[in-house]
Amino acid sequence: MAQIAVRFRLMTEVEDFLAGDPIRPFINGKYMEPRSEATLEVVDAGSSIPIAHVAACGGEEIEEAVRAAERAFEESGWPTLPPNERAVYLHRLADLVERDMKVLADMEALDCGKLHQAAFADIGNCCQTLRYYTDLSVHTSRRSTIAVSGHEAWAMRHPYGVCAFIFPWNFPFLLLGWGISPALAAGNTVVVKPAEDTPLTSLYLGKLIQEAGIPDGVINVVPGLGPKAGAALARHPRIKRMSFTGSPEVGKFIATACGGNLVPTKLELGGKGAAVVFEDVDVKDTANKLVQIISFHTGQVCCTASRWIVQKACYEEFLSSCTEAFDKLKIGHGLDSRTGMGPVVSLKQKERVLSFLDRGPEEGAPLLYGGGSAKAEGCESGSYVKPAMLSGPPENIAAQKEIFGPVAYVMLFETEEEGIRLANSTEYGLANSVWTNDAARASRVAEAMVAGNSWINAHNVFVHGVPYGGVNLSGLGGGVLGPETYFDYLRPQSIVRPLQ
C-alpha cells in the first residue's frame, strides 16, 4: 500500500481510512465491532497489492442492521418528516460527498481499477442522483384524488419501511446513489450490502452520514460475502423492498429468496448490448466511439455495446478503423493520468475474460484483433487484458454470454431487417444503439429493438428523469433514474367514503 500511496500521492484521508484494521460495518449511526474476526482483503486491481482489510460480516450483523433500520423507521421520525425537512439532510449529504470527491475517487480507482477521471464522474453522478430525487420528493404530491361516482375517493402513498440493497463491483458508488437516493427521499430506511471486491466507498459514506446528522439507523452498510451477508439480507423476513444489481444467475436466487417472504424485488441485471452501424455514418468516427465505449471501464459495464452489427458496405473500413483506434489505446493503472484503459477488477475476472477468448474461437469465431494478458507500465502485476475483437455467427458463446471485459463481437448484415434480427438475437434486453444519419430509420430501428433502452448515435446515455431498466434476462421490477423509481419506494393506499 505504501508504494501505491507514494507513486500516486494518495490523500491522507484515503490512507487513514484504509488503515482501519479491519474497516468495520456502519450500523445504527456508527462503525460497530463485527461479530467475528473474519476479514475480506481488498486488492488494488492495478497492482494486485492488498490495500485494506474489511470485516467479513454475516447473518448476525445483517440482523443488527435490519433492526437498526426498523427502529429508525418507527422511532426517528425520518418517514414522517415533511419532504422539505428531509431534503435538508439529503442535500447536506450530497454536499459532503461533493466535498470529499477526490477521497472517494481515489478509493474507487484503487479497488475497481477504474480510471481516476471516470471515478470522479461516478461520484459526481451520485451527487446528482441524490439531489434529483430529493428535489422530486419536495415537488411531488403523495395524495391524488380519484374521480368516481357516488364516493369521495383518494389515493395516498407511504414509505414501505426497511429497503435492502445489494450492489455489484463495477460501479459501487454510482449505483449506490441510483439505488438508495429514491428510497431515502421517499422516507424509507436502508440496509446496503456492497460487493466484497469493492466495499470501500460505500463504507466511507458512513463518515459523511454522521457528519450530515442523518438519524442513526436510517442508512446502514454491512460488508460481507454474497453467500453469507447477501443471502441473509435477501432472506430476511422484515425487509419491505429488495433491490439487487448483478448477474441474472444471482438475481434468480435473490428473487426466489425474497419471494418466500413476498418481498417485492427490483432486479437490475446483465446485458449483451448491440450497436447497429449503417453504411451512411462517418465510419471512422463511429469506430472510434465504439472503441471508446468497449474500453470504458475495461468493458465491465452491463449496458455496454459488446456486439457490433455492421452493414456490409462499410464492414472492412469499420474493422480497419477499429484496429487503428485500439492500437492507440494505452493500458495502465487507473490512477495514471496517461491511461486510456485500466485493469479488470480482479485476477478472477481476468481469467473469465481470457476463457471467452479461448472458447469463442474454439466454437467458430476467429479472433480479429488483440486478446490475451497485458502489462502496464510501472506495475509488476495487475489484472490487465488486451482489448479484442471476435467475429462469427450470432449463436457463438462469445456473442451470447456477458463477458464483462473489453471484447467486441462483430457481425455483418445487409438489410435493416437483418440488422434488427441480429440485435434481438439474445436472451438479454438491456440497452442497444443504432448508428445512422437517416432520422426515420434511426427511430424505426431503435423502437424495434427488444430492450429497456435504445440510443441513437450514442451509447451509455443516462439522463436523470429518463427511466433506465431491462427486460428478459436483464431485469424486472422496474428500472432506475426515472420519476417512476421514486414511486417504487412508496406503497399505495386507497381511501373511499360513500356519499350516500
Coordinates of C-alpha atoms in Angstrom, one line a residue:
M1 CA 0.0 0.0 0.0
A2 CA 2.8 2.4 0.9
Q3 CA 4.3 2.2 -2.6
I4 CA 0.9 3.0 -4.2
A5 CA 0.5 6.0 -1.9
V6 CA 3.9 7.4 -2.8
R7 CA 3.6 6.8 -6.5
F8 CA 0.1 8.3 -6.9
R9 CA 0.2 10.8 -4.0
L10 CA -2.9 9.5 -2.3
M11 CA -4.7 11.9 0.1
T12 CA -4.0 11.4 3.8
E13 CA -7.7 10.8 4.3
V14 CA -7.6 7.8 2.0
E15 CA -4.5 6.3 3.7
D16 CA -6.1 6.9 7.2
F17 CA -9.4 5.2 6.2
L18 CA -7.7 2.2 4.5
A19 CA -5.6 1.7 7.6
G20 CA -8.6 0.5 9.6
D21 CA -7.9 -3.0 10.9
P22 CA -10.4 -4.0 9.8
I23 CA -12.7 -1.4 8.3
R24 CA -15.9 -2.1 10.3
P25 CA -19.6 -2.2 9.3
F26 CA -21.6 1.0 9.6
I27 CA -24.7 0.2 11.7
N28 CA -27.1 2.4 13.6
G29 CA -25.0 5.5 13.0
K30 CA -21.6 4.2 14.0
Y31 CA -18.8 1.9 12.9
M32 CA -19.5 -1.2 15.0
E33 CA -17.3 -4.1 16.1
P34 CA -18.0 -7.1 13.9
R35 CA -19.2 -10.4 15.5
S36 CA -16.3 -12.4 14.1
E37 CA -12.6 -11.8 13.2
A38 CA -13.1 -12.9 9.6
T39 CA -12.0 -10.3 7.1
L40 CA -12.1 -9.6 3.4
E41 CA -8.8 -8.5 1.7
V42 CA -9.4 -5.6 -0.7
V43 CA -6.8 -5.5 -3.5
D44 CA -5.7 -2.7 -5.9
A45 CA -6.7 -4.1 -9.3
G46 CA -3.9 -2.2 -11.0
S47 CA -1.1 -3.8 -9.0
S48 CA -2.6 -6.8 -7.2
I49 CA -1.3 -5.2 -3.9
P50 CA -3.6 -5.5 -0.9
I51 CA -4.8 -2.1 0.2
A52 CA -7.2 -2.8 3.1
H53 CA -9.0 -5.3 5.2
V54 CA -12.7 -5.1 5.7
A55 CA -14.9 -7.0 8.2
A56 CA -16.5 -10.1 6.6
C57 CA -19.9 -9.8 8.1
G58 CA -22.7 -12.4 8.1
G59 CA -26.2 -13.0 9.4
E60 CA -25.7 -11.5 12.9
E61 CA -24.6 -8.1 11.5
I62 CA -27.3 -8.2 8.9
E63 CA -29.8 -8.8 11.8
E64 CA -28.4 -5.8 13.7
A65 CA -28.6 -3.6 10.6
V66 CA -32.2 -4.5 9.8
R67 CA -33.2 -4.0 13.5
A68 CA -31.5 -0.6 13.5
A69 CA -33.2 0.4 10.2
E70 CA -36.6 -0.8 11.7
R71 CA -36.1 1.3 14.8
A72 CA -35.1 4.3 12.8
F73 CA -38.3 3.9 10.6
E74 CA -40.5 3.6 13.7
E75 CA -38.9 6.0 16.1
S76 CA -36.6 8.5 14.5
G77 CA -39.3 10.5 12.7
W78 CA -37.5 10.1 9.3
P79 CA -40.5 8.8 7.4
T80 CA -42.9 11.4 8.7
L81 CA -40.6 14.4 8.2
P82 CA -42.1 16.9 5.7
P83 CA -40.2 16.3 2.4
N84 CA -38.5 19.8 2.5
E85 CA -37.1 19.0 6.0
R86 CA -35.9 15.6 4.9
A87 CA -34.3 17.3 1.9
V88 CA -32.1 19.4 4.2
Y89 CA -30.4 16.2 5.4
L90 CA -30.1 14.7 1.9
H91 CA -28.8 17.9 0.3
R92 CA -26.3 18.2 3.1
L93 CA -25.1 14.6 2.4
A94 CA -24.8 15.4 -1.3
D95 CA -22.7 18.5 -0.4
L96 CA -20.4 16.4 1.8
V97 CA -20.0 13.7 -0.9
E98 CA -19.0 16.5 -3.4
R99 CA -16.6 18.0 -0.8
D100 CA -14.8 14.6 -0.5
M101 CA -15.0 13.7 -4.2
K102 CA -11.2 13.2 -4.5
V103 CA -11.0 11.0 -1.5
L104 CA -13.9 8.8 -2.8
A105 CA -12.5 8.8 -6.4
D106 CA -9.0 7.7 -5.2
M107 CA -10.6 4.7 -3.4
E108 CA -12.9 3.9 -6.3
A109 CA -10.0 3.9 -8.7
L110 CA -8.0 1.6 -6.4
D111 CA -10.4 -1.2 -5.7
C112 CA -12.3 -1.1 -9.0
G113 CA -9.3 -0.4 -11.3
K114 CA -11.4 2.5 -12.7
L115 CA -9.7 5.4 -14.4
H116 CA -9.5 8.3 -12.0
Q117 CA -11.5 10.7 -14.2
A118 CA -14.2 8.1 -14.6
A119 CA -14.3 7.6 -10.8
F120 CA -14.7 11.4 -10.4
A121 CA -17.6 11.3 -12.8
D122 CA -19.2 8.4 -10.9
I123 CA -19.0 10.3 -7.6
G124 CA -20.5 13.4 -9.2
N125 CA -23.3 11.3 -10.7
C126 CA -24.2 10.0 -7.2
C127 CA -24.5 13.6 -6.0
Q128 CA -26.7 14.5 -9.0
T129 CA -28.9 11.5 -8.3
L130 CA -29.3 12.3 -4.7
R131 CA -30.3 15.8 -5.5
Y132 CA -32.6 14.8 -8.3
Y133 CA -34.7 12.5 -6.1
T134 CA -34.6 14.9 -3.1
D135 CA -36.0 17.7 -5.2
L136 CA -38.5 15.4 -6.8
S137 CA -39.8 14.4 -3.4
V138 CA -40.3 18.0 -2.4
H139 CA -42.3 18.9 -5.5
T140 CA -44.4 15.7 -5.8
S141 CA -47.7 15.3 -4.1
R142 CA -48.4 11.9 -2.4
R143 CA -52.1 12.4 -2.4
S144 CA -54.2 12.2 -5.5
T145 CA -58.0 12.5 -5.9
I146 CA -59.9 9.7 -7.7
A147 CA -63.0 10.7 -9.6
V148 CA -65.7 8.0 -9.1
S149 CA -69.5 8.3 -8.9
G150 CA -71.2 8.4 -5.6
H151 CA -68.0 8.3 -3.5
E152 CA -65.2 10.6 -2.2
A153 CA -62.0 8.7 -3.0
W154 CA -58.3 9.4 -3.0
A155 CA -55.0 7.6 -3.0
M156 CA -52.1 8.1 -0.7
R157 CA -48.5 6.9 -0.9
H158 CA -46.4 6.0 2.2
P159 CA -42.9 4.8 2.6
Y160 CA -42.5 1.0 2.9
G161 CA -40.0 0.7 5.7
V162 CA -36.7 -1.1 5.5
C163 CA -35.4 -1.3 2.0
A164 CA -32.4 -3.6 1.2
F165 CA -29.8 -3.1 -1.5
I166 CA -27.1 -5.5 -2.9
F167 CA -24.7 -3.7 -5.2
P168 CA -22.1 -5.1 -7.7
W169 CA -18.4 -4.3 -8.0
N170 CA -18.3 -2.4 -11.3
F171 CA -19.9 0.9 -10.3
P172 CA -20.0 0.8 -6.4
F173 CA -20.7 4.4 -5.6
L174 CA -22.7 5.4 -8.7
L175 CA -25.1 2.5 -8.3
L176 CA -25.3 3.2 -4.5
G177 CA -26.6 6.6 -5.5
W178 CA -29.0 5.3 -8.1
G179 CA -30.4 2.8 -5.6
I180 CA -30.7 4.4 -2.2
S181 CA -31.5 8.0 -3.3
P182 CA -35.2 7.5 -4.3
A183 CA -35.7 5.2 -1.3
L184 CA -34.3 7.8 1.2
A185 CA -36.1 10.7 -0.5
A186 CA -39.4 8.7 -0.1
G187 CA -38.8 8.3 3.6
N188 CA -37.6 4.7 3.8
T189 CA -34.6 3.4 5.8
V190 CA -31.9 1.3 4.1
V191 CA -29.5 -1.6 4.6
V192 CA -26.7 -1.8 2.0
K193 CA -24.6 -4.9 1.2
P194 CA -21.7 -3.7 -1.1
A195 CA -19.7 -6.0 -3.3
E196 CA -17.0 -7.9 -1.4
D197 CA -14.4 -6.8 -4.0
T198 CA -15.2 -3.1 -3.9
P199 CA -16.7 -2.1 -0.5
L200 CA -14.5 0.9 0.3
T201 CA -16.5 3.9 -0.9
S202 CA -19.8 2.6 0.5
L203 CA -18.2 2.2 3.9
Y204 CA -16.6 5.6 3.8
L205 CA -20.1 7.1 3.3
G206 CA -20.7 6.3 6.9
K207 CA -18.4 9.2 7.9
L208 CA -20.4 11.6 5.8
I209 CA -23.7 10.2 7.1
Q210 CA -22.6 11.0 10.6
E211 CA -21.4 14.5 9.6
A212 CA -24.7 15.2 7.8
G213 CA -26.6 14.5 11.1
I214 CA -28.9 11.9 9.4
P215 CA -30.6 10.0 12.2
D216 CA -29.0 6.8 13.5
G217 CA -30.1 3.7 11.6
V218 CA -31.5 5.4 8.5
I219 CA -28.5 4.2 6.4
N220 CA -26.6 1.0 7.3
V221 CA -23.7 -0.5 5.4
V222 CA -22.7 -4.2 6.0
P223 CA -19.8 -5.7 4.0
G224 CA -19.5 -9.4 3.6
L225 CA -19.6 -12.3 1.1
G226 CA -22.7 -12.8 -1.0
P227 CA -23.5 -16.4 0.3
K228 CA -23.4 -15.1 3.9
A229 CA -24.3 -11.4 4.2
G230 CA -26.1 -11.1 0.9
A231 CA -28.1 -14.3 1.3
A232 CA -29.0 -13.3 4.9
L233 CA -30.3 -9.9 3.7
A234 CA -32.3 -11.4 0.8
R235 CA -33.9 -14.0 3.1
H236 CA -34.7 -11.5 5.9
P237 CA -38.4 -11.6 6.7
R238 CA -38.6 -8.0 7.9
I239 CA -37.3 -6.1 4.9
K240 CA -40.0 -4.5 2.8
R241 CA -38.3 -4.0 -0.5
M242 CA -35.2 -5.5 -2.2
S243 CA -33.1 -4.1 -5.0
F244 CA -30.3 -6.2 -6.5
T245 CA -27.9 -5.3 -9.2
G246 CA -25.7 -8.0 -10.7
S247 CA -25.8 -11.2 -12.7
P248 CA -29.0 -13.0 -13.8
E249 CA -27.9 -16.1 -12.0
V250 CA -27.6 -14.4 -8.6
G251 CA -30.7 -12.3 -9.4
K252 CA -32.8 -15.5 -9.7
F253 CA -31.6 -16.6 -6.3
I254 CA -32.4 -13.2 -4.8
A255 CA -35.9 -13.2 -6.4
T256 CA -36.5 -16.7 -5.0
A257 CA -35.4 -15.8 -1.5
C258 CA -37.5 -12.6 -1.5
G259 CA -40.5 -14.5 -3.0
G260 CA -40.5 -16.8 0.1
N261 CA -41.4 -13.7 2.1
L262 CA -43.5 -12.0 -0.6
V263 CA -41.0 -9.1 -0.6
P264 CA -41.2 -7.1 -3.9
T265 CA -37.9 -7.2 -5.7
K266 CA -36.2 -4.9 -8.2
L267 CA -33.6 -6.7 -10.3
E268 CA -31.1 -4.7 -12.5
L269 CA -29.2 -7.5 -14.3
G270 CA -26.7 -8.0 -17.1
G271 CA -26.8 -7.3 -20.8
K272 CA -25.3 -8.0 -24.2
G273 CA -25.8 -4.7 -25.9
A274 CA -25.7 -4.3 -29.7
A275 CA -24.6 -1.3 -31.8
V276 CA -26.2 -1.5 -35.2
V277 CA -24.0 0.5 -37.6
F278 CA -25.3 1.6 -41.0
E279 CA -23.2 2.5 -44.0
D280 CA -24.2 6.1 -44.1
V281 CA -22.3 7.1 -40.9
D282 CA -18.9 8.6 -40.7
V283 CA -17.3 5.2 -40.3
K284 CA -14.0 6.2 -38.7
D285 CA -15.7 8.4 -36.2
T286 CA -18.3 5.7 -35.3
A287 CA -15.5 3.1 -34.9
N288 CA -13.5 5.4 -32.6
K289 CA -16.6 6.0 -30.5
L290 CA -17.4 2.3 -30.2
V291 CA -13.7 1.5 -29.3
Q292 CA -14.0 4.1 -26.5
I293 CA -17.3 2.5 -25.4
I294 CA -16.0 -1.0 -25.2
S295 CA -12.8 0.1 -23.4
F296 CA -14.7 2.3 -20.9
H297 CA -14.1 0.7 -17.5
T298 CA -12.4 -2.1 -19.4
G299 CA -15.8 -3.3 -20.8
Q300 CA -17.2 -4.0 -17.3
V301 CA -20.4 -2.2 -18.0
C302 CA -23.7 -4.2 -18.2
C303 CA -25.2 -2.0 -20.8
T304 CA -22.1 -1.5 -23.0
A305 CA -22.1 -2.2 -26.7
S306 CA -20.3 -5.5 -26.9
R307 CA -21.9 -6.7 -30.2
W308 CA -21.1 -4.6 -33.2
I309 CA -23.5 -5.3 -36.0
V310 CA -22.1 -3.6 -39.1
Q311 CA -23.6 -3.1 -42.6
K312 CA -21.7 -5.0 -45.3
A313 CA -20.8 -1.9 -47.4
C314 CA -18.7 -0.4 -44.6
Y315 CA -17.6 -3.5 -42.8
E316 CA -14.0 -3.6 -43.9
E317 CA -13.4 0.1 -43.3
F318 CA -15.0 -0.2 -39.9
L319 CA -12.7 -3.1 -38.9
S320 CA -9.7 -1.2 -40.1
S321 CA -10.7 1.9 -38.2
C322 CA -11.3 -0.1 -35.0
T323 CA -7.9 -1.7 -35.3
E324 CA -6.3 1.7 -35.6
A325 CA -8.1 3.0 -32.6
F326 CA -7.3 0.0 -30.4
D327 CA -3.6 0.3 -31.4
K328 CA -3.6 3.8 -29.8
L329 CA -5.2 2.7 -26.6
K330 CA -2.7 3.0 -23.6
I331 CA -3.3 0.3 -21.0
G332 CA -2.2 1.3 -17.4
H333 CA -3.1 1.9 -13.8
G334 CA -6.3 3.8 -13.1
L335 CA -4.5 6.5 -11.2
D336 CA -2.1 7.1 -14.0
S337 CA -3.4 10.2 -15.9
R338 CA -1.9 8.8 -19.2
T339 CA -4.1 5.6 -19.1
G340 CA -6.8 5.0 -21.7
M341 CA -7.9 1.7 -20.3
G342 CA -7.3 0.2 -16.8
P343 CA -7.4 -3.3 -15.5
V344 CA -10.4 -5.5 -14.9
V345 CA -11.4 -5.7 -11.3
S346 CA -9.6 -8.9 -10.2
L347 CA -7.4 -11.8 -11.3
K348 CA -10.6 -13.9 -11.2
Q349 CA -12.3 -11.6 -13.7
K350 CA -9.2 -11.6 -15.9
E351 CA -9.3 -15.4 -16.1
R352 CA -13.0 -15.2 -17.1
V353 CA -12.3 -12.8 -19.9
L354 CA -9.4 -14.8 -21.2
S355 CA -11.5 -18.0 -21.1
F356 CA -14.0 -16.5 -23.5
L357 CA -11.2 -15.6 -25.8
D358 CA -10.3 -19.2 -25.9
R359 CA -13.8 -20.6 -26.1
G360 CA -15.1 -18.2 -28.8
P361 CA -12.5 -19.3 -31.5
E362 CA -12.9 -22.9 -30.5
E363 CA -16.6 -22.6 -31.4
G364 CA -16.1 -20.9 -34.7
A365 CA -15.5 -17.2 -34.0
P366 CA -12.0 -16.2 -35.2
L367 CA -10.0 -13.6 -33.3
L368 CA -9.8 -10.4 -35.4
Y369 CA -7.7 -8.3 -33.0
G370 CA -5.8 -8.5 -29.8
G371 CA -6.7 -10.6 -26.8
G372 CA -4.5 -12.1 -24.1
S373 CA -2.8 -10.7 -21.0
A374 CA -1.4 -7.2 -20.9
K375 CA 1.3 -5.4 -18.9
A376 CA 1.0 -1.9 -17.6
E377 CA 3.9 0.5 -17.2
G378 CA 5.2 0.7 -13.6
C379 CA 3.1 -2.3 -12.5
E380 CA 4.8 -5.7 -12.0
S381 CA 1.4 -7.3 -11.6
G382 CA -2.3 -6.4 -12.0
S383 CA -5.4 -7.6 -13.7
Y384 CA -4.7 -6.4 -17.2
V385 CA -6.1 -7.7 -20.5
K386 CA -5.7 -6.6 -24.1
P387 CA -8.8 -5.4 -25.9
A388 CA -10.1 -7.9 -28.5
M389 CA -12.5 -8.3 -31.5
L390 CA -14.1 -11.6 -32.5
S391 CA -16.3 -12.3 -35.4
G392 CA -18.7 -15.2 -36.2
P393 CA -22.2 -16.5 -36.0
P394 CA -24.7 -15.0 -33.6
E395 CA -25.1 -18.3 -31.7
N396 CA -21.4 -18.3 -30.6
I397 CA -20.8 -18.3 -26.9
A398 CA -18.9 -15.0 -27.1
A399 CA -21.9 -13.5 -28.8
Q400 CA -24.4 -14.8 -26.3
K401 CA -22.8 -14.6 -22.9
E402 CA -21.9 -11.5 -21.0
I403 CA -18.1 -11.5 -20.9
F404 CA -17.7 -8.3 -18.9
G405 CA -14.4 -7.3 -20.5
P406 CA -13.1 -5.3 -23.4
V407 CA -14.2 -7.8 -26.0
A408 CA -16.3 -6.8 -29.0
Y409 CA -18.1 -9.4 -31.2
V410 CA -18.5 -8.1 -34.8
M411 CA -21.3 -9.4 -37.1
L412 CA -22.2 -8.3 -40.6
F413 CA -25.6 -7.5 -42.0
E414 CA -27.1 -6.3 -45.3
T415 CA -30.7 -5.2 -44.8
E416 CA -32.3 -3.2 -42.0
E417 CA -34.5 -6.2 -41.1
E418 CA -31.4 -8.4 -40.7
G419 CA -29.7 -5.8 -38.5
I420 CA -32.7 -5.7 -36.2
R421 CA -32.9 -9.5 -36.1
L422 CA -29.2 -9.8 -35.1
A423 CA -29.6 -7.1 -32.4
N424 CA -32.5 -9.1 -30.9
S425 CA -30.8 -12.5 -31.1
T426 CA -30.0 -12.6 -27.4
E427 CA -31.8 -13.6 -24.2
Y428 CA -30.8 -10.2 -22.7
G429 CA -32.7 -7.0 -23.1
L430 CA -30.9 -4.0 -21.5
A431 CA -29.6 -1.4 -24.0
N432 CA -28.8 -1.1 -27.7
S433 CA -27.9 1.7 -30.1
V434 CA -28.4 2.5 -33.7
W435 CA -25.9 4.5 -35.7
T436 CA -27.2 6.2 -38.9
N437 CA -27.7 9.6 -40.4
D438 CA -31.2 8.7 -41.5
A439 CA -33.5 10.0 -38.8
A440 CA -36.5 8.0 -39.8
R441 CA -34.5 4.7 -39.9
A442 CA -32.9 5.5 -36.6
S443 CA -36.3 5.8 -35.0
R444 CA -37.6 2.6 -36.6
V445 CA -34.7 0.5 -35.6
A446 CA -34.5 1.9 -32.1
E447 CA -38.1 1.2 -31.5
A448 CA -37.8 -2.4 -32.9
M449 CA -35.1 -3.4 -30.6
V450 CA -36.2 -5.6 -27.7
A451 CA -34.6 -3.9 -24.8
G452 CA -35.4 -1.4 -22.0
N453 CA -33.3 1.3 -23.6
S454 CA -32.4 2.3 -27.2
W455 CA -29.9 5.1 -28.0
I456 CA -29.3 6.8 -31.3
N457 CA -25.8 7.7 -32.5
A458 CA -24.5 7.3 -28.9
H459 CA -24.3 4.6 -26.3
N460 CA -24.4 4.6 -22.4
V461 CA -26.5 7.8 -22.2
F462 CA -28.0 8.3 -18.8
V463 CA -30.3 11.3 -18.1
H464 CA -31.9 11.9 -14.7
G465 CA -35.6 11.8 -15.4
V466 CA -35.4 9.2 -18.2
P467 CA -36.1 5.6 -17.0
Y468 CA -33.4 3.1 -17.4
G469 CA -34.1 -0.7 -16.9
G470 CA -34.1 -4.0 -18.6
V471 CA -36.4 -6.8 -19.9
N472 CA -35.9 -10.6 -20.2
L473 CA -32.6 -11.7 -18.6
S474 CA -31.7 -8.0 -18.0
G475 CA -34.1 -7.4 -15.2
L476 CA -37.6 -7.0 -13.7
G477 CA -39.4 -5.0 -11.1
G478 CA -38.9 -1.5 -12.6
G479 CA -35.9 0.5 -13.6
V480 CA -33.9 3.4 -12.1
L481 CA -33.3 7.1 -12.8
G482 CA -36.9 8.0 -13.7
P483 CA -39.6 9.5 -11.6
E484 CA -41.3 6.1 -11.5
T485 CA -38.5 4.8 -9.3
Y486 CA -39.4 7.3 -6.6
F487 CA -42.9 5.9 -6.5
D488 CA -41.5 2.3 -6.4
Y489 CA -40.5 3.1 -2.9
L490 CA -43.9 4.3 -1.8
R491 CA -46.7 1.8 -1.0
P492 CA -50.1 2.8 -2.4
Q493 CA -53.2 3.1 -0.3
S494 CA -56.8 3.9 -1.5
I495 CA -59.3 5.7 0.8
V496 CA -63.0 5.7 0.0
R497 CA -66.1 7.4 1.7
P498 CA -69.6 6.7 0.3
L499 CA -71.5 9.9 -0.3
Q500 CA -75.0 8.2 0.2

